[in-house]
Amino acid sequence: MQSIPPHGREHLHFANQFWADVRQAPDFGIFAEQVLKALIGESLEEFSRLTTIEKINKLVKHLNQQRCLLVIDNLEVLLDEQQWKDEGYQQFFSCWKEQGKNSTILLTSQEIPFSLQYESWLMLNGLEPREGGNFLSSLGVQSNPSESNEQDELENFSQMLDGHPLALRLAASYLRLYCKGKNILSQARQVGLVSFPSITKEASDEHRGEQTCLERLLQRHLERLTQNQYLSLIDLSVYRLPFTEDAATAMIGVTDLIEVLRVLEAFVQRSLLTKSGNLYQLQPSIQKYIQGIAGNQTVAHQKATHYYQKNIKSEPWSDLEDIRANLELFYHQCQFGSYLDAFTTTECVADFLDLKGYILQILNMYEHLQLNWQDDETNQKERNIIWNRLGYIRYYVGQASSAFQCYQQALNISFVIGEGRCEAIALKGLGDLHNKPGTFEQAIDYYQQALEIARQINEKDIEVDSLSGLGSVYFQRSQYEKSIDAYQKALQRHRTSGINTKRYRKTELSIILALGIAYKWQHDYGRAILVHREVLAIAQNIGDKEHEFDAYFGLGFIHFVQDKYSESIGYYREALKIAKDIGIQQKEAWILTDFGRICCACKQYPEALDYYKQALELNSTLGCQRGMAWTLMHQGSVYVGLEEYKEAIELYKQSINIYKAISLFREMIQALCLMGVAYDFIGDFNQANEIYQEAITVAQATEYGHYEAVSYLLQTISLAKPGDSLNALQSIQRAKILFQRMGIEDEIQHCDAVSQNYVFQVSSPSKLHFEIPDLPKLDLPEREDSTITKQSEQSSDSLSDYQQSAISSDVSFSLTIVFYLFISLFILANFIQGHLILGSIFLLVAVFFFFGQYLYSKRSQRK
């Protein structure tokens, strides 16, 4: 991939141009990064961490901002039977068709992608005779000066070669070097060039005919080379990338730089090489032909190996270009079967590629080794590592069944050769695959096996990973004490390793953050805040922006659930700045949604709806179904606050349907609970009870104990209000038992208060303690939050609406009993004393008062 030379930019009116030669089939992430780096002219340190959709949005956004020309050459390499090998390219072109403007994308391909077959394609059949003649003339080809029809002769000759630009260039180079201005046609006949078209026509396939013509022209050129030149060109053809004079010197084997330059210039004059700046390269068609006639090129690949070994950069590395020599070294080692060395080269860069997000690059390297490295007794340990690596990568990219097979292969080899480390890694990987609802017990078993082996052979990293895996399983099952214990042990073991690399610190941050989240869900907010602040300090110290964002975001949420809205907004704003700096729009949407939740809690419903609208638009742009469902769910709470319950229920249903479709059952339970609350508000307790029961069923099936407890607690309301006291008490007791298992003291006390006093103090729907550990994206200006802050301060110092309602109901009931007792005694006394008229008047007043009290109580119940 390279920039287009500046010649001609003025009349094309492009601010920038880039020629992307994709003959090496780079994955879309690498392609997008290189294009943006060329167009923007600066390093994109955080780009590799973006999702594919975010990379596409960033690239399309830049192409829309200024007029650029992007040429993508050799597109057919990215296709397999007209389908994209990498879905990222398909998504990019689909997005460009819908949103692209201002810039121009030019594609060249010998095969039309199925998804683009209805677009405008220009079939290039070669230059027209006049254009071909002018092209030959510009290349220095002249006819006999005595002839008056020179232009006609050039046009005829171009027509004989079907106007093929590369064929014309090769022919022009040949004629210019060997015909010396003599009559072109006569000389062309003498060297056999004129016979090419007739031979070409005999070929049944059009492209094969063009290739035959090129091959014969190339053969004429090669016949004119000296033996040393011929061998040098054969050797240079093994370079995949444009090469420098130093690389040519290493290949040609001549120490005299002037001699090397003379050889390279000879190839350029013959159009066998192209030169751009200080880089040389063979045209793809020429390179393919030369490699086809070269035979065994082992020696040339070995020379290339020695060259790239000398040019490997030492760490630290920042981007893919820093390890370019390593990647080319791997390629050449594989070409002559040095797979053990190629494996070593891969292991050197695998962690860096993983850290930077170049996961498909690693996958291609390990897959090549697995497919081509012959299995024998000498390489079992290395193949074991390859299977484990493939298992990890395929799990990462969502190929669970394939990952399972890879880990099983690794286990089988480990049993045979007695390799404990690889066995433990495979067991830990199988634990990761089973770390999901329905297979938690299997995951625990695999993690514990891995942990036992790791302790026996003193492999601290595997021990740490296994303990972290156990912590994750226990957390998802709402066993917070066990989760916290596992994470603390993992952290302690990790810190005794004595390693202090950046990757080590990132692992440490991940463990501490997971520990903080467990404290947060246990409602131990004091410890949760301390842990998140520790993450923040370490992340800022090592420059880890992603964990810095996580720390700010977590602190924002913790303060939100404690009604400390001013502090929450401050932390969220810091998180938003980081999200915009690193360009991860998904994280921006999380914050927009939580800004909406704060507004909703403060009863600023129009502002809340505005934030939710922005979050929905962003999630829609990103194609994030999870983020859309999350925002719709909280948008429903706004309409509950506005007492527009039908609209709220409709939004909850939309959210539930999305969660069910993408199998996110934990979030689905949250939406079910909120919808049940909405039915409680309108007095449809039977419907609310059915919804809570569905939430309980899903929670039990997926082992989400926390959500099961919350569902039981809310179900108590729908049972108690119609008077089903027995089932209501059973429901609240079940909730209490679950909260006791989780060690959440404030919820246990809440259950006791409900069961003893029968006063149901339910939080506002916008404040229910629900969250998703990792959420949704947008690029919007910050809004003024002074009114939010003002109302939040008032809100945090007062009782909730429900608490006030419950207290006022108790007081009203007590006063009513006292009043009726007094009036009854007074009426009875009047009748006994014979004051019938006065007694009747007081009786009538009592009846009217009772009827008014009844209407008032019904209205309050509905509210």
Coordinates of N, CA and C in Angstrom, one line a residue, residues 343-481:
F343 N 7.9 -20.9 13.8 CA 7.1 -21.0 15.0 C 7.7 -20.0 16.0
T344 N 9.1 -20.0 16.1 CA 9.8 -19.2 17.1 C 9.5 -17.7 16.8
T345 N 9.5 -17.4 15.5 CA 9.2 -16.0 15.0 C 7.8 -15.6 15.4
T346 N 6.9 -16.5 15.3 CA 5.5 -16.2 15.6 C 5.3 -16.0 17.1
E347 N 6.0 -16.8 17.9 CA 5.9 -16.7 19.4 C 6.4 -15.3 19.8
C348 N 7.5 -14.8 19.1 CA 8.1 -13.5 19.5 C 7.1 -12.4 19.4
V349 N 6.2 -12.4 18.4 CA 5.3 -11.3 18.1 C 3.9 -11.5 18.5
A350 N 3.5 -12.8 18.9 CA 2.1 -13.1 19.2 C 1.5 -12.3 20.3
D351 N 2.2 -12.1 21.4 CA 1.7 -11.3 22.5 C 1.4 -9.8 22.1
F352 N 2.4 -9.3 21.3 CA 2.2 -7.9 20.8 C 1.0 -7.8 19.9
L353 N 0.8 -8.7 19.0 CA -0.3 -8.7 18.1 C -1.6 -8.8 18.8
D354 N -1.6 -9.7 19.8 CA -2.8 -9.9 20.7 C -3.1 -8.6 21.4
L355 N -2.1 -8.0 22.0 CA -2.3 -6.8 22.8 C -2.8 -5.6 21.9
K356 N -2.4 -5.6 20.7 CA -2.8 -4.5 19.8 C -4.1 -4.8 19.0
G357 N -4.6 -6.0 19.2 CA -5.9 -6.3 18.5 C -5.8 -6.9 17.1
Y358 N -4.5 -7.2 16.7 CA -4.4 -7.8 15.4 C -4.6 -9.3 15.4
I359 N -5.8 -9.7 15.9 CA -6.0 -11.1 16.2 C -6.1 -12.0 14.9
L360 N -6.6 -11.4 13.8 CA -6.7 -12.2 12.6 C -5.3 -12.5 12.0
Q361 N -4.3 -11.6 12.2 CA -3.0 -11.8 11.8 C -2.4 -13.0 12.5
I362 N -2.6 -13.1 13.8 CA -2.1 -14.2 14.6 C -2.7 -15.5 14.1
L363 N -4.0 -15.4 13.9 CA -4.8 -16.6 13.4 C -4.2 -17.1 12.1
N364 N -3.9 -16.3 11.2 CA -3.4 -16.7 9.9 C -2.0 -17.4 10.1
M365 N -1.2 -16.8 10.9 CA 0.1 -17.4 11.1 C 0.1 -18.8 11.8
Y366 N -0.7 -18.9 12.8 CA -0.8 -20.2 13.5 C -1.5 -21.3 12.6
E367 N -2.5 -20.8 11.9 CA -3.2 -21.8 11.0 C -2.3 -22.3 9.9
H368 N -1.4 -21.4 9.4 CA -0.5 -21.8 8.3 C 0.5 -22.8 8.9
L369 N 0.9 -22.7 10.1 CA 1.8 -23.6 10.8 C 1.1 -25.0 11.0
Q370 N -0.1 -24.9 11.5 CA -0.9 -26.1 11.8 C -1.2 -26.9 10.5
L371 N -1.4 -26.2 9.4 CA -1.8 -26.9 8.2 C -0.5 -27.5 7.4
N372 N 0.6 -26.8 7.5 CA 1.7 -27.1 6.7 C 2.9 -27.8 7.4
W373 N 3.0 -27.7 8.7 CA 4.1 -28.3 9.5 C 3.7 -29.7 9.7
Q374 N 4.5 -30.6 9.1 CA 4.2 -32.0 9.2 C 4.3 -32.5 10.6
D375 N 3.3 -33.3 11.0 CA 3.3 -33.8 12.4 C 4.3 -34.9 12.6
D376 N 5.2 -34.8 13.5 CA 6.2 -35.9 13.8 C 6.5 -35.8 15.3
E377 N 7.4 -36.8 15.8 CA 7.7 -36.9 17.2 C 8.5 -35.7 17.7
T378 N 9.2 -35.0 16.8 CA 10.1 -34.0 17.2 C 9.5 -32.6 17.5
N379 N 8.3 -32.4 17.0 CA 7.6 -31.1 17.2 C 6.3 -31.1 17.9
Q380 N 6.1 -32.2 18.8 CA 4.9 -32.3 19.5 C 4.6 -31.2 20.5
K381 N 5.7 -30.8 21.2 CA 5.5 -29.7 22.1 C 5.1 -28.4 21.4
E382 N 5.7 -28.1 20.3 CA 5.4 -26.9 19.6 C 4.0 -26.9 19.0
R383 N 3.6 -28.1 18.5 CA 2.3 -28.3 17.9 C 1.2 -28.2 19.0
N384 N 1.6 -28.6 20.2 CA 0.7 -28.5 21.4 C 0.4 -27.0 21.7
I385 N 1.5 -26.2 21.6 CA 1.3 -24.7 21.9 C 0.4 -24.1 20.8
I386 N 0.7 -24.6 19.5 CA -0.1 -24.0 18.4 C -1.6 -24.3 18.6
W387 N -2.0 -25.6 19.0 CA -3.4 -25.9 19.2 C -4.0 -25.1 20.3
N388 N -3.2 -24.8 21.4 CA -3.7 -24.0 22.4 C -4.0 -22.5 22.0
R389 N -3.0 -22.0 21.2 CA -3.1 -20.7 20.6 C -4.3 -20.6 19.7
L390 N -4.5 -21.6 18.9 CA -5.7 -21.5 18.0 C -7.0 -21.6 18.7
G391 N -7.0 -22.4 19.8 CA -8.2 -22.5 20.7 C -8.5 -21.1 21.2
Y392 N -7.5 -20.4 21.7 CA -7.7 -19.1 22.3 C -8.3 -18.1 21.3
I393 N -7.6 -18.1 20.1 CA -8.0 -17.1 19.1 C -9.4 -17.4 18.5
R394 N -9.7 -18.7 18.3 CA -11.0 -19.0 17.7 C -12.1 -18.8 18.8
Y395 N -11.8 -18.9 20.0 CA -12.8 -18.6 21.1 C -13.0 -17.1 21.1
Y396 N -11.9 -16.3 20.9 CA -12.0 -14.8 20.9 C -12.8 -14.3 19.7
V397 N -12.7 -15.0 18.6 CA -13.5 -14.5 17.4 C -14.8 -15.1 17.3
G398 N -15.2 -15.9 18.3 CA -16.6 -16.4 18.4 C -16.8 -17.8 17.7
Q399 N -15.7 -18.5 17.5 CA -15.8 -19.9 16.9 C -15.7 -20.9 18.0
A400 N -16.7 -21.0 18.8 CA -16.6 -21.8 20.0 C -16.4 -23.3 19.7
S401 N -17.1 -23.9 18.8 CA -17.0 -25.3 18.5 C -15.6 -25.6 18.0
S402 N -15.1 -24.8 17.1 CA -13.7 -25.0 16.6 C -12.7 -24.8 17.7
A403 N -12.9 -23.9 18.6 CA -12.0 -23.7 19.8 C -12.0 -24.9 20.6
F404 N -13.2 -25.5 20.9 CA -13.2 -26.7 21.7 C -12.4 -27.8 21.1
Q405 N -12.5 -28.0 19.8 CA -11.7 -29.1 19.1 C -10.2 -28.8 19.2
C406 N -9.8 -27.5 19.1 CA -8.4 -27.2 19.3 C -7.9 -27.5 20.7
Y407 N -8.6 -27.2 21.7 CA -8.2 -27.5 23.1 C -8.2 -29.0 23.3
Q408 N -9.1 -29.7 22.7 CA -9.1 -31.2 22.9 C -7.8 -31.8 22.2
Q409 N -7.5 -31.2 21.1 CA -6.2 -31.7 20.4 C -5.0 -31.4 21.3
A410 N -5.0 -30.2 21.9 CA -3.9 -29.9 22.8 C -3.9 -30.8 24.0
L411 N -5.0 -31.1 24.6 CA -5.1 -32.1 25.7 C -4.6 -33.4 25.4
N412 N -5.0 -33.9 24.2 CA -4.5 -35.2 23.8 C -3.0 -35.3 23.6
I413 N -2.4 -34.3 23.0 CA -1.0 -34.3 22.9 C -0.3 -34.2 24.3
S414 N -0.9 -33.4 25.2 CA -0.3 -33.2 26.5 C -0.3 -34.5 27.3
F415 N -1.3 -35.3 27.1 CA -1.4 -36.6 27.8 C -0.3 -37.5 27.3
V416 N 0.0 -37.5 26.0 CA 1.0 -38.3 25.4 C 2.4 -38.0 25.8
I417 N 2.7 -36.7 25.8 CA 4.1 -36.2 26.0 C 4.3 -35.8 27.4
G418 N 3.2 -35.7 28.2 CA 3.4 -35.4 29.6 C 3.7 -33.9 29.8
E419 N 3.2 -33.0 29.0 CA 3.5 -31.6 29.1 C 2.4 -30.9 30.0
G420 N 2.8 -30.6 31.3 CA 1.9 -30.1 32.2 C 1.4 -28.7 31.9
R421 N 2.3 -27.8 31.5 CA 1.9 -26.5 31.2 C 0.8 -26.4 30.1
C422 N 1.0 -27.1 29.0 CA 0.1 -27.1 27.9 C -1.3 -27.7 28.3
E423 N -1.2 -28.7 29.2 CA -2.4 -29.4 29.7 C -3.2 -28.4 30.5
A424 N -2.5 -27.6 31.4 CA -3.2 -26.7 32.2 C -3.8 -25.5 31.4
I425 N -3.1 -25.1 30.3 CA -3.6 -24.0 29.5 C -4.9 -24.5 28.7
A426 N -4.8 -25.8 28.3 CA -6.0 -26.3 27.5 C -7.2 -26.4 28.5
L427 N -7.0 -26.9 29.7 CA -8.1 -27.0 30.7 C -8.6 -25.6 31.0
K428 N -7.8 -24.7 31.2 CA -8.3 -23.3 31.5 C -9.1 -22.8 30.3
G429 N -8.6 -23.1 29.0 CA -9.4 -22.6 27.9 C -10.7 -23.3 27.8
L430 N -10.8 -24.6 28.1 CA -12.1 -25.3 28.2 C -13.0 -24.7 29.2
G431 N -12.4 -24.2 30.3 CA -13.2 -23.5 31.4 C -13.8 -22.3 30.8
D432 N -13.0 -21.5 30.0 CA -13.6 -20.3 29.4 C -14.7 -20.6 28.5
L433 N -14.6 -21.7 27.7 CA -15.7 -22.1 26.8 C -17.0 -22.4 27.5
H434 N -16.9 -23.0 28.7 CA -18.0 -23.4 29.5 C -18.5 -22.4 30.5
N435 N -17.8 -21.2 30.5 CA -18.2 -20.1 31.4 C -19.4 -19.4 30.9
K436 N -20.6 -20.0 31.0 CA -21.8 -19.5 30.5 C -23.0 -20.2 31.2
P437 N -24.2 -19.6 31.2 CA -25.3 -20.3 31.8 C -25.6 -21.7 31.3
G438 N -25.8 -22.6 32.2 CA -26.1 -23.9 31.9 C -24.9 -24.9 32.0
T439 N -23.7 -24.3 31.9 CA -22.5 -25.1 32.0 C -21.5 -24.6 33.1
F440 N -22.0 -23.8 34.0 CA -21.1 -23.2 35.0 C -20.3 -24.3 35.8
E441 N -21.0 -25.4 36.2 CA -20.4 -26.4 37.0 C -19.2 -27.1 36.2
Q442 N -19.4 -27.3 34.9 CA -18.3 -27.8 34.1 C -17.1 -26.8 34.0
A443 N -17.5 -25.5 33.9 CA -16.4 -24.5 33.9 C -15.6 -24.5 35.2
I444 N -16.3 -24.6 36.3 CA -15.6 -24.7 37.6 C -14.7 -25.9 37.7
D445 N -15.2 -27.0 37.2 CA -14.4 -28.3 37.2 C -13.1 -28.1 36.4
Y446 N -13.2 -27.5 35.2 CA -12.0 -27.3 34.3 C -11.1 -26.3 35.0
Y447 N -11.6 -25.2 35.5 CA -10.7 -24.2 36.2 C -10.0 -24.8 37.3
Q448 N -10.7 -25.7 38.1 CA -10.0 -26.3 39.3 C -8.9 -27.3 38.9
Q449 N -9.2 -28.0 37.8 CA -8.2 -28.9 37.3 C -6.9 -28.2 36.9
A450 N -7.2 -27.1 36.1 CA -6.1 -26.3 35.6 C -5.3 -25.7 36.8
L451 N -6.0 -25.2 37.8 CA -5.4 -24.6 39.0 C -4.5 -25.6 39.7
E452 N -5.0 -26.8 39.9 CA -4.3 -27.8 40.6 C -2.9 -28.1 39.9
I453 N -3.0 -28.3 38.6 CA -1.8 -28.6 37.8 C -0.8 -27.4 37.8
A454 N -1.4 -26.2 37.7 CA -0.5 -25.0 37.7 C 0.2 -24.9 39.0
R455 N -0.4 -25.2 40.1 CA 0.2 -25.1 41.4 C 1.3 -26.2 41.6
Q456 N 1.0 -27.4 41.0 CA 2.0 -28.5 41.1 C 3.3 -28.1 40.4
I457 N 3.2 -27.5 39.2 CA 4.4 -27.2 38.4 C 4.8 -25.7 38.5
N458 N 4.2 -25.0 39.5 CA 4.5 -23.6 39.8 C 4.5 -22.7 38.6
E459 N 3.4 -22.7 37.8 CA 3.1 -21.9 36.7 C 2.2 -20.8 37.2
K460 N 2.7 -19.6 37.6 CA 1.9 -18.6 38.3 C 0.9 -18.0 37.3
D461 N 1.3 -17.8 36.0 CA 0.4 -17.1 35.1 C -0.9 -17.9 34.9
I462 N -0.7 -19.3 34.8 CA -1.9 -20.1 34.6 C -2.7 -20.2 35.9
E463 N -2.1 -20.2 37.0 CA -2.7 -20.1 38.3 C -3.6 -18.9 38.4
V464 N -3.0 -17.7 38.1 CA -3.8 -16.5 38.1 C -5.0 -16.5 37.2
D465 N -4.8 -17.0 35.9 CA -5.9 -17.0 35.0 C -7.0 -18.0 35.4
S466 N -6.6 -19.1 36.1 CA -7.6 -20.1 36.5 C -8.4 -19.5 37.7
L467 N -7.7 -18.8 38.6 CA -8.4 -18.2 39.7 C -9.3 -17.1 39.2
S468 N -8.9 -16.3 38.2 CA -9.8 -15.3 37.7 C -11.0 -15.9 37.0
G469 N -10.8 -17.0 36.3 CA -11.9 -17.7 35.7 C -12.9 -18.2 36.7
L470 N -12.4 -18.7 37.9 CA -13.4 -19.1 39.0 C -14.1 -17.9 39.5
G471 N -13.4 -16.8 39.7 CA -14.0 -15.5 40.1 C -15.1 -15.1 39.2
S472 N -14.9 -15.2 37.9 CA -15.9 -14.9 36.9 C -17.2 -15.7 37.0
V473 N -17.0 -17.1 37.2 CA -18.1 -18.0 37.3 C -18.9 -17.7 38.5
Y474 N -18.2 -17.5 39.7 CA -18.9 -17.2 40.9 C -19.7 -15.9 40.8
F475 N -19.1 -14.9 40.2 CA -19.7 -13.6 40.1 C -21.0 -13.8 39.3
Q476 N -21.0 -14.5 38.1 CA -22.2 -14.6 37.3 C -23.3 -15.4 38.0
R477 N -22.9 -16.3 38.9 CA -23.9 -17.1 39.7 C -24.3 -16.3 41.0
S478 N -23.8 -15.0 41.1 CA -24.2 -14.2 42.2 C -23.6 -14.7 43.5
Q479 N -22.5 -15.5 43.5 CA -21.9 -15.9 44.7 C -20.7 -15.0 45.0
Y480 N -21.1 -13.8 45.5 CA -20.1 -12.7 45.5 C -18.9 -12.9 46.5
E481 N -19.2 -13.6 47.6 CA -18.1 -13.9 48.6 C -17.1 -14.8 47.9

